[in-house]
Short mmCIF file of C-alpha atoms in Angstrom, two decimals:
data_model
loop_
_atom_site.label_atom_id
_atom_site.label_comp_id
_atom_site.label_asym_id
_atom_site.label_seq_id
_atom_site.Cartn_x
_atom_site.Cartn_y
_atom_site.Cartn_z
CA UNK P 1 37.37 -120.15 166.34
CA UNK P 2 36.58 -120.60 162.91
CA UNK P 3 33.87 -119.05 161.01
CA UNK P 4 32.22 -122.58 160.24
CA UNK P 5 32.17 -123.30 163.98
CA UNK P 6 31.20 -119.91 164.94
CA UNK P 7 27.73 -120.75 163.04
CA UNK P 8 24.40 -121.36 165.32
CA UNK P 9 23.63 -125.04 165.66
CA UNK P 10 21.30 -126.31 163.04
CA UNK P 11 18.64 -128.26 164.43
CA UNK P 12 15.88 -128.79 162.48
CA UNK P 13 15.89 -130.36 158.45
CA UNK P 14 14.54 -128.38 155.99
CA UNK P 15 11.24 -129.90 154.37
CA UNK P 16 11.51 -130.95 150.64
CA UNK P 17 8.24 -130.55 148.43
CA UNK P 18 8.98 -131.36 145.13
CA UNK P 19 5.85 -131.08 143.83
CA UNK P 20 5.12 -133.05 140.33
CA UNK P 21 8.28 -134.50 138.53
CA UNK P 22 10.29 -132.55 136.15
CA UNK P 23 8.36 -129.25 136.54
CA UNK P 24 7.29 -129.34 140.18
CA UNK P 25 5.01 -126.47 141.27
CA UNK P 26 6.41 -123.58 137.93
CA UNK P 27 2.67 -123.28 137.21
CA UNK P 28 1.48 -122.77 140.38
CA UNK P 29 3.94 -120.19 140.71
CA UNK P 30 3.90 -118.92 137.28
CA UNK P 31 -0.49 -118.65 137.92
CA UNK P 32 -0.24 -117.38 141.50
CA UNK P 33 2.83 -116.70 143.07
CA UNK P 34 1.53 -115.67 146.41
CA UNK P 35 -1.15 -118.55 146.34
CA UNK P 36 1.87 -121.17 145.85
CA UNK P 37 3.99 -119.73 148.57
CA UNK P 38 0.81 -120.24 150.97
CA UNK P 39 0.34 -123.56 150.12
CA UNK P 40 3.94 -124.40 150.42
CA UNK P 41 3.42 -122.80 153.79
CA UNK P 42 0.66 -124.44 154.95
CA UNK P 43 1.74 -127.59 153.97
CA UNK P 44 5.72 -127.40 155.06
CA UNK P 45 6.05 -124.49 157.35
CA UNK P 46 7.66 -120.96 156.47
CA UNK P 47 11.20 -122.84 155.45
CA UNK P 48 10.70 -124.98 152.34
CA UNK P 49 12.89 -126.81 149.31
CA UNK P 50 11.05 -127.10 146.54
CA UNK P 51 12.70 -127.36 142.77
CA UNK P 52 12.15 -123.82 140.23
CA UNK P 53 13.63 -123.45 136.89
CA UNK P 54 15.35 -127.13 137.15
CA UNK P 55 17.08 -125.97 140.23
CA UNK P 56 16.21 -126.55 144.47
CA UNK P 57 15.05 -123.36 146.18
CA UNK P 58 14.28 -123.04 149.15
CA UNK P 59 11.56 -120.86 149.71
CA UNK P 60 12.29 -118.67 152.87
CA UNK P 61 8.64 -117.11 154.23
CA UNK P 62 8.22 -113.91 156.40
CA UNK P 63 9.49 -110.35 157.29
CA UNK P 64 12.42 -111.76 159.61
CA UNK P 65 13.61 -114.55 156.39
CA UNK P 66 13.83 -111.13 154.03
CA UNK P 67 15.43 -109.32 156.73
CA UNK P 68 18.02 -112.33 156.92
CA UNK P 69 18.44 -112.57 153.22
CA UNK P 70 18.25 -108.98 151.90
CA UNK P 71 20.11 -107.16 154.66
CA UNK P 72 22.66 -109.66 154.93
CA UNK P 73 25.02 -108.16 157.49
CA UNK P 74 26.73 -111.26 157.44
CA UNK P 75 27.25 -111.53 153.86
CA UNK P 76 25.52 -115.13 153.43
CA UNK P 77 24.34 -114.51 150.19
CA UNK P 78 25.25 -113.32 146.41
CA UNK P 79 22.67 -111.66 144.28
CA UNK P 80 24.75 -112.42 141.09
CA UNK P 81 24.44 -115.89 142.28
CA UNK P 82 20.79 -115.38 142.76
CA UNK P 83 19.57 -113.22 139.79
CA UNK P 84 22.49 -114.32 136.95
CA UNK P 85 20.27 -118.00 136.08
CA UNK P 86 17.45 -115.70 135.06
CA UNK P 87 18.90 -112.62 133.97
CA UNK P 88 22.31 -113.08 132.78
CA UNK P 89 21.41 -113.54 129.19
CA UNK P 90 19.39 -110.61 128.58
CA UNK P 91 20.48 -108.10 131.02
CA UNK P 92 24.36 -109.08 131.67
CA UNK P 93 25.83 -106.65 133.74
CA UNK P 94 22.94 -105.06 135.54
CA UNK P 95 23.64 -103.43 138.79
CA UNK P 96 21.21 -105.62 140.51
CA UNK P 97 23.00 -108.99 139.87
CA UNK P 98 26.60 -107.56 141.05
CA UNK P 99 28.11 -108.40 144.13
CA UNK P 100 30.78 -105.79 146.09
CA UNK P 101 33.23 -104.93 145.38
CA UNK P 102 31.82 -103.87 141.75
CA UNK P 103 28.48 -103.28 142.99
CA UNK P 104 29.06 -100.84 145.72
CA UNK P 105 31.41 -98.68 142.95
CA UNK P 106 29.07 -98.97 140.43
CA UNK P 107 26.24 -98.44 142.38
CA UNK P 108 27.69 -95.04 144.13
CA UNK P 109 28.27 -93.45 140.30
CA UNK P 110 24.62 -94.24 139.37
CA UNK P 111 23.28 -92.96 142.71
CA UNK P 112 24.42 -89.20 141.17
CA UNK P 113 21.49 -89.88 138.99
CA UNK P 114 19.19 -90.24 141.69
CA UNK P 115 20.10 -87.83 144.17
CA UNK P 116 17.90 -84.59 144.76
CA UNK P 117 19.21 -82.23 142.29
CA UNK P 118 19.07 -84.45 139.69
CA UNK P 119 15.29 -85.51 140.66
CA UNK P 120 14.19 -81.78 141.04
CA UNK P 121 15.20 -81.60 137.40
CA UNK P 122 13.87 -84.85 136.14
CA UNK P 123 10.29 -83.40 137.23
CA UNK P 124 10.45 -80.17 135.61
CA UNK P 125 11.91 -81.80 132.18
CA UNK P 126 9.13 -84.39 132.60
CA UNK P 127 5.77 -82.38 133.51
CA UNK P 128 5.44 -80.86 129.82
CA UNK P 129 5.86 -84.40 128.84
CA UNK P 130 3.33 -85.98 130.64
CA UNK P 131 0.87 -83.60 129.54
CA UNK P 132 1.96 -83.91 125.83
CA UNK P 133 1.17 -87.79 125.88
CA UNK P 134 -1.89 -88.04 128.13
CA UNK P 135 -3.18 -85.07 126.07
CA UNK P 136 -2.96 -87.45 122.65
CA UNK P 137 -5.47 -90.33 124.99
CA UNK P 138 -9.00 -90.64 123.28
CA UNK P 139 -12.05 -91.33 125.30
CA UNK P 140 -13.76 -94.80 124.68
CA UNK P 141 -15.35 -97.58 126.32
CA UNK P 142 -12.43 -99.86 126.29
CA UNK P 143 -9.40 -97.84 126.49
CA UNK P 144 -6.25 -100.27 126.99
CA UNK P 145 -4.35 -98.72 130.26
CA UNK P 146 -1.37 -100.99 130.24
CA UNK P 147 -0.34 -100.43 126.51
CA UNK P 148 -0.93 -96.59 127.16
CA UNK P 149 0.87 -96.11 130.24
CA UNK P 150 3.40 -98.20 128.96
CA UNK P 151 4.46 -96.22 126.05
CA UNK P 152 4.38 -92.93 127.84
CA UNK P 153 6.60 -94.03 130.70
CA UNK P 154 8.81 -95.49 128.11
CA UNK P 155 9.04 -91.72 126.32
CA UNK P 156 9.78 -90.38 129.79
CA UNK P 157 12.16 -92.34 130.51
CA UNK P 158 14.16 -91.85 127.46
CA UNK P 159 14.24 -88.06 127.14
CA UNK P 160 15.16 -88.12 131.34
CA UNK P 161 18.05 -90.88 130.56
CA UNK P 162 19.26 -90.70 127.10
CA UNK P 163 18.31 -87.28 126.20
CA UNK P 164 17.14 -88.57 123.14
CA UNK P 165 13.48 -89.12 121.43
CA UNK P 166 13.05 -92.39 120.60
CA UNK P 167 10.73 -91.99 117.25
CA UNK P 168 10.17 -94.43 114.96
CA UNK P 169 12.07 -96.88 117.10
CA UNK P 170 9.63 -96.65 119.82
CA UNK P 171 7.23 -99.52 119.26
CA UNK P 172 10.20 -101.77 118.58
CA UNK P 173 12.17 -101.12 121.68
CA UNK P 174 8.65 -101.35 123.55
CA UNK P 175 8.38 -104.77 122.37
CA UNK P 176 12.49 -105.58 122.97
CA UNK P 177 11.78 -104.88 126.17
CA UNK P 178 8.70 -107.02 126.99
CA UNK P 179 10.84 -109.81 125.26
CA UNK P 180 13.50 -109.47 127.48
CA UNK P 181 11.29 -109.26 130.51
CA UNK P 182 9.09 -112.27 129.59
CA UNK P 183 12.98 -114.16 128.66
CA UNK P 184 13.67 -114.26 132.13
CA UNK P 185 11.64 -117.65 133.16
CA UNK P 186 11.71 -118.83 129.96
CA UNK P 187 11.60 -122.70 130.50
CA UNK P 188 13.32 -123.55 127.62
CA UNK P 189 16.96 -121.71 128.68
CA UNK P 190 18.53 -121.71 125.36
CA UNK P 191 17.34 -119.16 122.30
CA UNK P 192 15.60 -121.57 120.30
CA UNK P 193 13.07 -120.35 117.55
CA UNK P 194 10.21 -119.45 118.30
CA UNK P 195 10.62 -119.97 122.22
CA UNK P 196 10.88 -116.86 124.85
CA UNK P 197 14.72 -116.97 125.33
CA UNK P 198 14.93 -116.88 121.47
CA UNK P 199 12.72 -113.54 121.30
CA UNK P 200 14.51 -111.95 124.60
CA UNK P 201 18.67 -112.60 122.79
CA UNK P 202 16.49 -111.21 119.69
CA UNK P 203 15.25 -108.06 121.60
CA UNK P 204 18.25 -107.84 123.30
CA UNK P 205 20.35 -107.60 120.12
CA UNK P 206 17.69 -104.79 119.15
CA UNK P 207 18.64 -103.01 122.17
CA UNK P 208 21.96 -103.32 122.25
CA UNK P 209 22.19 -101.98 118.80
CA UNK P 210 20.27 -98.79 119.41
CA UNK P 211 22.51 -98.06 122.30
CA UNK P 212 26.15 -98.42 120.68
CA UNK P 213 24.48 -96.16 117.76
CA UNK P 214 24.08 -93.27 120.32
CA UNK P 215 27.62 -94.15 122.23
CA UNK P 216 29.83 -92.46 120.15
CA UNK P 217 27.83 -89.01 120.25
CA UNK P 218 27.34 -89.68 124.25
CA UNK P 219 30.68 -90.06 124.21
CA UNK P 220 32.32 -87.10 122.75
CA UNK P 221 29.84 -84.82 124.29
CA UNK P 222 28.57 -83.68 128.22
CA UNK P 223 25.27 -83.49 128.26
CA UNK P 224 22.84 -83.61 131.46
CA UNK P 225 21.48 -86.82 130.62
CA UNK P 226 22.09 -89.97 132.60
CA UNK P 227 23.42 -91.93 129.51
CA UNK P 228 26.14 -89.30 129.10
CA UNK P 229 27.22 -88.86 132.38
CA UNK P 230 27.88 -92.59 132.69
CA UNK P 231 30.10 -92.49 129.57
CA UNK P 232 31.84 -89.95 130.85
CA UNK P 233 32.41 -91.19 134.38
CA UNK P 234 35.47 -92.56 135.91
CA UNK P 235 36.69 -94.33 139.11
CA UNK P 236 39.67 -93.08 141.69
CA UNK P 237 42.20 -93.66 139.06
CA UNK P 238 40.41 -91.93 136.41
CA UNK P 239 39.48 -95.35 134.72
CA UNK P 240 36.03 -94.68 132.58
CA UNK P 241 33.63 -97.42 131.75
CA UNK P 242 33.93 -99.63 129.07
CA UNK P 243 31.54 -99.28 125.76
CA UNK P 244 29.80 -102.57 126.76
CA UNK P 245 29.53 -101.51 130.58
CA UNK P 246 27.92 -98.50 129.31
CA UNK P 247 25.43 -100.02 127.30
CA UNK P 248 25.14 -102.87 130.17
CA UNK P 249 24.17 -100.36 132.61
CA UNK P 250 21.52 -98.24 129.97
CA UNK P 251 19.64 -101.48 128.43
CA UNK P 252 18.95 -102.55 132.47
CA UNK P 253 18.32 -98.56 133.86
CA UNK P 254 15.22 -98.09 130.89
CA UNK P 255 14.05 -101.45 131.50
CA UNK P 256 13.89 -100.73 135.23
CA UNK P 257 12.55 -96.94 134.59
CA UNK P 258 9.96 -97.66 133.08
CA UNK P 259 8.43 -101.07 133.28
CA UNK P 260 8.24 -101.16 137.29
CA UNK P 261 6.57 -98.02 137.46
CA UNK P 262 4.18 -99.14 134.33
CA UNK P 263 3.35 -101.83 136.91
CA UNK P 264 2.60 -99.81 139.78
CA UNK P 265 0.59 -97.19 137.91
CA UNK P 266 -1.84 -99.50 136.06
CA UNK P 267 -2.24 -101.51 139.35
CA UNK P 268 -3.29 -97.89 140.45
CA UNK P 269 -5.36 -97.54 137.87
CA UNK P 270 -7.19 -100.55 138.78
CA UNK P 271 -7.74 -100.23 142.21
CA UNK P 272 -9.09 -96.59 141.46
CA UNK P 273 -11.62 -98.48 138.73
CA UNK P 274 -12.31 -100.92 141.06
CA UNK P 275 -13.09 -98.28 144.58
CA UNK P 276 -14.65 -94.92 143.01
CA UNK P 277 -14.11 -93.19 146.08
CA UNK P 278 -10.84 -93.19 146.59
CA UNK P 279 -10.44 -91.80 142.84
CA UNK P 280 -12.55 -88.97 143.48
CA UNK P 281 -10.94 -87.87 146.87
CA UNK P 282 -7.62 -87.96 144.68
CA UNK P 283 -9.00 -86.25 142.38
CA UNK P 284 -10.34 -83.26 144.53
CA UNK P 285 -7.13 -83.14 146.63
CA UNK P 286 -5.04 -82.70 143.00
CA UNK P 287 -8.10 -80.16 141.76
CA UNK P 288 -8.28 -78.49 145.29
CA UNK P 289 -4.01 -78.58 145.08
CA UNK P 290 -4.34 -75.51 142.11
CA UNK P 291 -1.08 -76.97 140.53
CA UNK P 292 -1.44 -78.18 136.91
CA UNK P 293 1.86 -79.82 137.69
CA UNK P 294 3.28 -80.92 140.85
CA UNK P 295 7.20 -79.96 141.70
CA UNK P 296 9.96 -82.02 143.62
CA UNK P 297 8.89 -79.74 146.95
CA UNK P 298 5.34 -81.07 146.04
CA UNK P 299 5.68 -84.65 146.08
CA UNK P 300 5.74 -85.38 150.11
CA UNK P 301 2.48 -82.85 150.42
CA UNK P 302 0.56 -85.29 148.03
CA UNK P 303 -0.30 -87.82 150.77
CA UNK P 304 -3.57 -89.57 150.16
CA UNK P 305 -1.82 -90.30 146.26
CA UNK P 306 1.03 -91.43 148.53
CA UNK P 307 -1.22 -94.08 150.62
CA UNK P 308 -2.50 -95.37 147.69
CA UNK P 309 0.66 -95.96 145.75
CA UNK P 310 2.41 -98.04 149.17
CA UNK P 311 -1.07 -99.94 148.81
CA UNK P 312 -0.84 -100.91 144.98
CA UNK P 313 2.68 -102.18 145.81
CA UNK P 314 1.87 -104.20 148.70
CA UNK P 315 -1.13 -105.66 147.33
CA UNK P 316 0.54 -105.59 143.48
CA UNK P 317 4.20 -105.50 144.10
CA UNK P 318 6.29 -105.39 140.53
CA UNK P 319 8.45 -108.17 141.55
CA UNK P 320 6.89 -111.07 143.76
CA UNK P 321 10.34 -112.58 144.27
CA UNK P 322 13.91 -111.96 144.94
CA UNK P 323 16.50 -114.84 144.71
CA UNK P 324 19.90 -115.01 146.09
CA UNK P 325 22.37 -117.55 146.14
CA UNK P 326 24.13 -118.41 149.57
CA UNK P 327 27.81 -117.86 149.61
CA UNK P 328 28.45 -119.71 152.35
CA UNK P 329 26.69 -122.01 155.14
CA UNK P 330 24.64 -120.21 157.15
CA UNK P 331 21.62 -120.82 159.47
CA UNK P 332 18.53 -119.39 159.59
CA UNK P 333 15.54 -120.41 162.63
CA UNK P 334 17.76 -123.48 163.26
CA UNK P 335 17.46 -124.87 159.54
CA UNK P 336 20.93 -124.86 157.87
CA UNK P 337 21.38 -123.11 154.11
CA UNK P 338 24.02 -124.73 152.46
CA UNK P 339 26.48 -122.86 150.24
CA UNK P 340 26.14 -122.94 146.53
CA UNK P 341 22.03 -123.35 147.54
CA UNK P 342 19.51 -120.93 145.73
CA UNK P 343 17.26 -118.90 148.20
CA UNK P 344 14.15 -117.12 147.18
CA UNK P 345 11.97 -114.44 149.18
CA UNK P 346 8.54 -113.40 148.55
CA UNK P 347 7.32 -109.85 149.43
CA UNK P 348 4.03 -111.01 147.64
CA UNK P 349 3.47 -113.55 150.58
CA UNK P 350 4.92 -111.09 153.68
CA UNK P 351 2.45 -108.23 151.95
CA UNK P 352 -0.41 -110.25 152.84
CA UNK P 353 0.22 -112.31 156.23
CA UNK P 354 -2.80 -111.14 159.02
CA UNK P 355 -0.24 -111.16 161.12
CA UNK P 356 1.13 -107.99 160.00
CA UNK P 357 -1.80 -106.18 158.17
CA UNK P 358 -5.33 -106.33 159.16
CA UNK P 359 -7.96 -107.34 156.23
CA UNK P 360 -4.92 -108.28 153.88
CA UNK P 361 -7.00 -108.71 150.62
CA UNK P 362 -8.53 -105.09 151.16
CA UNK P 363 -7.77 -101.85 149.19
CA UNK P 364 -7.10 -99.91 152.61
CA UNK P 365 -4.66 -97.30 151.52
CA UNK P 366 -5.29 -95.71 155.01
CA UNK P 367 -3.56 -98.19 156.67
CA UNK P 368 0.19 -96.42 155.37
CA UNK P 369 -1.46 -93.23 157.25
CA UNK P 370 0.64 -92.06 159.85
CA UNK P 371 -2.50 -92.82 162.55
CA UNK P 372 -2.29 -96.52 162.28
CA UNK P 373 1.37 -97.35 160.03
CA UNK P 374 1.00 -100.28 159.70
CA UNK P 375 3.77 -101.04 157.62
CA UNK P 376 5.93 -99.92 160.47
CA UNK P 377 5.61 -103.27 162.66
CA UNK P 378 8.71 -105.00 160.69
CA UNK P 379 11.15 -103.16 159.01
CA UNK P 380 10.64 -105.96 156.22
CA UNK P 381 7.17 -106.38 156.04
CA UNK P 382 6.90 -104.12 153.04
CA UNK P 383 9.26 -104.56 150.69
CA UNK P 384 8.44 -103.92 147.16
CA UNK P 385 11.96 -101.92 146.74
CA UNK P 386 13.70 -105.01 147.84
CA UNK P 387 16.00 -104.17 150.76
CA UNK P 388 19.78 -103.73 152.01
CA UNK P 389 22.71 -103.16 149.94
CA UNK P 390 20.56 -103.88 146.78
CA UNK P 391 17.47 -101.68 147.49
CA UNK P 392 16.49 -100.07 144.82
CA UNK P 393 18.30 -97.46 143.40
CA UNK P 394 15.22 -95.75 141.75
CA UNK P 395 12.98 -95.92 144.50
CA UNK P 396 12.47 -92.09 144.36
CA UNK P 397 12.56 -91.54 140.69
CA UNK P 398 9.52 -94.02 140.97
CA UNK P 399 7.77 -91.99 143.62
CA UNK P 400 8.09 -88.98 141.53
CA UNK P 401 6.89 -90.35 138.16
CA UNK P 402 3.76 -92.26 139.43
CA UNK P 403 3.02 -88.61 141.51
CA UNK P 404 3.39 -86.53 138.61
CA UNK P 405 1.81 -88.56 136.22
CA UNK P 406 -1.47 -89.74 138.38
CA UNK P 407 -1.62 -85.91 139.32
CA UNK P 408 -1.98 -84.91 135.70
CA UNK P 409 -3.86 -87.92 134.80
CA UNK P 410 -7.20 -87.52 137.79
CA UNK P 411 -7.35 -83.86 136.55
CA UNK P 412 -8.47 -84.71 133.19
CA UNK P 413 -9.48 -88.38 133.14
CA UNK P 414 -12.40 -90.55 135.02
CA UNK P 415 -11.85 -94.16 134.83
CA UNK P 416 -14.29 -97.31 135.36
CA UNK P 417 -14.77 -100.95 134.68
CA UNK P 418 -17.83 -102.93 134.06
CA UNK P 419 -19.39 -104.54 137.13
CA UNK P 420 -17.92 -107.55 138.03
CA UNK P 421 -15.04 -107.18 136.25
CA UNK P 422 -11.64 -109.09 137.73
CA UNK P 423 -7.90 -107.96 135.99
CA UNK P 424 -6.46 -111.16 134.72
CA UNK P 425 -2.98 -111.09 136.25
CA UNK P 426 0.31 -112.12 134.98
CA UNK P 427 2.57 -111.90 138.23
CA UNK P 428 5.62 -112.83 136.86
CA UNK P 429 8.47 -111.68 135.76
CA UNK P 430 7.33 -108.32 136.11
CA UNK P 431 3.49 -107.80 137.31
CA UNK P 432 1.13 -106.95 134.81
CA UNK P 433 -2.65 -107.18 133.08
CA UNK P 434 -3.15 -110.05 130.98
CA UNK P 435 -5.68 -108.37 129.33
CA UNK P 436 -4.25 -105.10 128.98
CA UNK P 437 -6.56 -103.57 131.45
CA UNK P 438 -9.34 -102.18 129.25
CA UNK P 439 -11.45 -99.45 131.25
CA UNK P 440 -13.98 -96.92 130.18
CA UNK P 441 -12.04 -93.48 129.75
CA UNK P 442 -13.65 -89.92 130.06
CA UNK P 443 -12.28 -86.80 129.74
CA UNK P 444 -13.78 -84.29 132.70
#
């Protein structure tokens, strides 16, 4: 029997919903991405093609269609394939657009990085740190969060990964990076002046030229930092990374380090603005803790600050979509996914069906308590780490950053924002204030 005939029978056609010509539905999902995949939903079912980017999606909808796409036990589906039309330009190379075989090597040498030892360490280097930069914050009515938060995760994660202070460079590799971030829907796909391609090849350029400055000093000496250990790794046969794999694999790692957990933290910061009490009974559990700084064997006894970081990324999640590319025909609820066809999930959209969580739209970090869990009715329901093969590598790291610095943070800050106030959002490519998230800082 072949594999073609082994398939399940196909039986029903996938809808089509091509929304206006040329661009289709980009600014609905550029405004609102979980707002467009519930009206594609209500108006075609939870199995949709609809054009993005110039190129037919179909939008897959639900715990069980993420389950199917990002666990992929039957290997239906390449993320290259998926992530390479947005990515490829300004982060070639990451680890999260390979396929196996160079993906499962690649991805067991930077696991090292993320393993316990290295983690227990990361939080120790990092503590003084975080208490150097919030330390330098100033009090005042409009205080911008996102720019803030931004540039001391950014700090963090270069001394933790290169080893290195940035300096002078700093405000120019902050801005590389939003460049390169924003690059990735650019409409216009070519790096014409003064469109967002143009300014992501620019930043990237920037980047890369930081990084092959350092290489030759990571190179010739073994250091503890991640940056050196990858230089210095090598596969089975004692084969070592190329210069350009190197640098690849850094530009992608800070990006990720840093502006995922920006997200997550400033959506933190928001819902604490925005619900009072939950800030003050973090607060007095980190006050009534009697740790200035929290340590790796810390991190799992912080558990409110846990429920409310599981419900910033469900209700906030850094990345509202995942693409893939199908590899092969394959069938999914009876609808048939042709090969070569571009697939897209939505955590956004499973984070919020009623069907799953009770009161959706409301800050409930109680509901990740181990009384009612209910993020344990799918193993796909929450998702904001993506799942499978390609889960992400620094899911930890990220648990341990936003920890340690909202630990530091509620024992000398108090946060608020004027009444009535609702955080312009920018969902895409990576979640963040439009506004910068002004609030009214005081020191206790």
């Amino acid at each position: 029997m072949t594999a073609q005939s082994a398939l399940p029978r196909a039986t029903r056609p996938i809808p089509v919903d091509r929304g206006r010509p040329v661009i289709g539905y980009l600014p609905e999902f550029m405004k609102d991405p979980l707002a467009f995949a519930q009206m594609l939903e209500r108006r075609n079912g939870p199995v949709v093609m609809s054009p993005m980017m110039g190129q037919n999606s179909v939008v897959l909808l639900g715990p069980d269609a993420c389950q199917f796409v990002l666990q992929d036990r039957e290997g239906n589906f390449s993320s290259h394939g998926g992530w390479d039309y947005f990515i490829g330009k300004v982060f070639p190379g990451s680890i999260m657009a390979m396929d196996d075989p160079a993906h499962r090597f690649q991805r067991r040498i930077m696991q090292q990085a993320f393993k316990k030892p290295a983690l227990t360490a990361y939080i120790e280097a990092m503590n003084p740190r975080i208490a150097e930069g919030i330390a330098r914050w100033q009090p005042r009515a409009d205080f911008p969060v996102f720019q803030s938060i931004k540039q001391l995760t950014l700090d963090l994660a270069t001394s933790i990964f290169l080893g290195e202070e940035i300096g002078p460079d700093a405000a120019r590799m902050n801005k590389a990076f939003i460049d390169t971030v924003d690059a990735a829907l650019a409409y216009i796909r070519v790096p014409i002046p003064p469109f967002n391609m143009w300014k992501g090849m620019k930043g990237r350029q920037l980047l890369e030229a930081y990084f092959y400055r350092l290489l030759p000093k990571k190179r010739a000496t073994a250091t503890p930092d991640f940056f050196s250990q990858f230089c210095h790794a090598t596969d089975e046969d004692g084969a070592r990374f190329s210069d350009k794999e190197v640098v690849d694999h850094m530009i992608f790692l800070l990006m990720a380090a840093h502006d995922t957990t920006t997200s997550t933290l400033t959506t933190m910061f928001y819902a604490l603005a925005r619900h009072p009490e939950w800030q003050q009974r973090l607060r007095e559990e980190s006050l009534a803790f009697g740790k200035e700084w929290l340590s790796f064997e810390d991190l799992e006894k912080m558990e409110s600050l846990g429920w409310v970081m599981k419900e910033a990324l469900r209700m906030y999640p850094p990345l509202t979509s995942m693409p893939r590319r199908a590899t092969r025909d394959c069938v999914f609820n009876g609808y048939k996914l042709k090969k070569g066809q571009l697939v897209g999930v939505y955590p956004i959209h499973t984070h919020h069906m009623p069907e799953y969580w009770s009161e959706p739209y409301r800050f409930d970090p109680e509901r990740f308590s181990p009384a009612r869990a209910e993020h344990k009715k799918h193993m796909f329901q929450w998702i904001p780490f993506g799942g499978g093969a390609h889960m992400c590598l620094g899911q930890h790291f990220a648990d341990l950053q936003v920890k340690a610095v909202m630990h530091q943070i509620l024992q000398h800050y108090r946060w608020s924002i004027p009444e009535g106030y609702e955080m312009p959002y920018q969902h895409v490519p990576i979640a963040k204030p439009k506004d910068g998230l002004p609030v009214r800082l005081d020191r206790l």
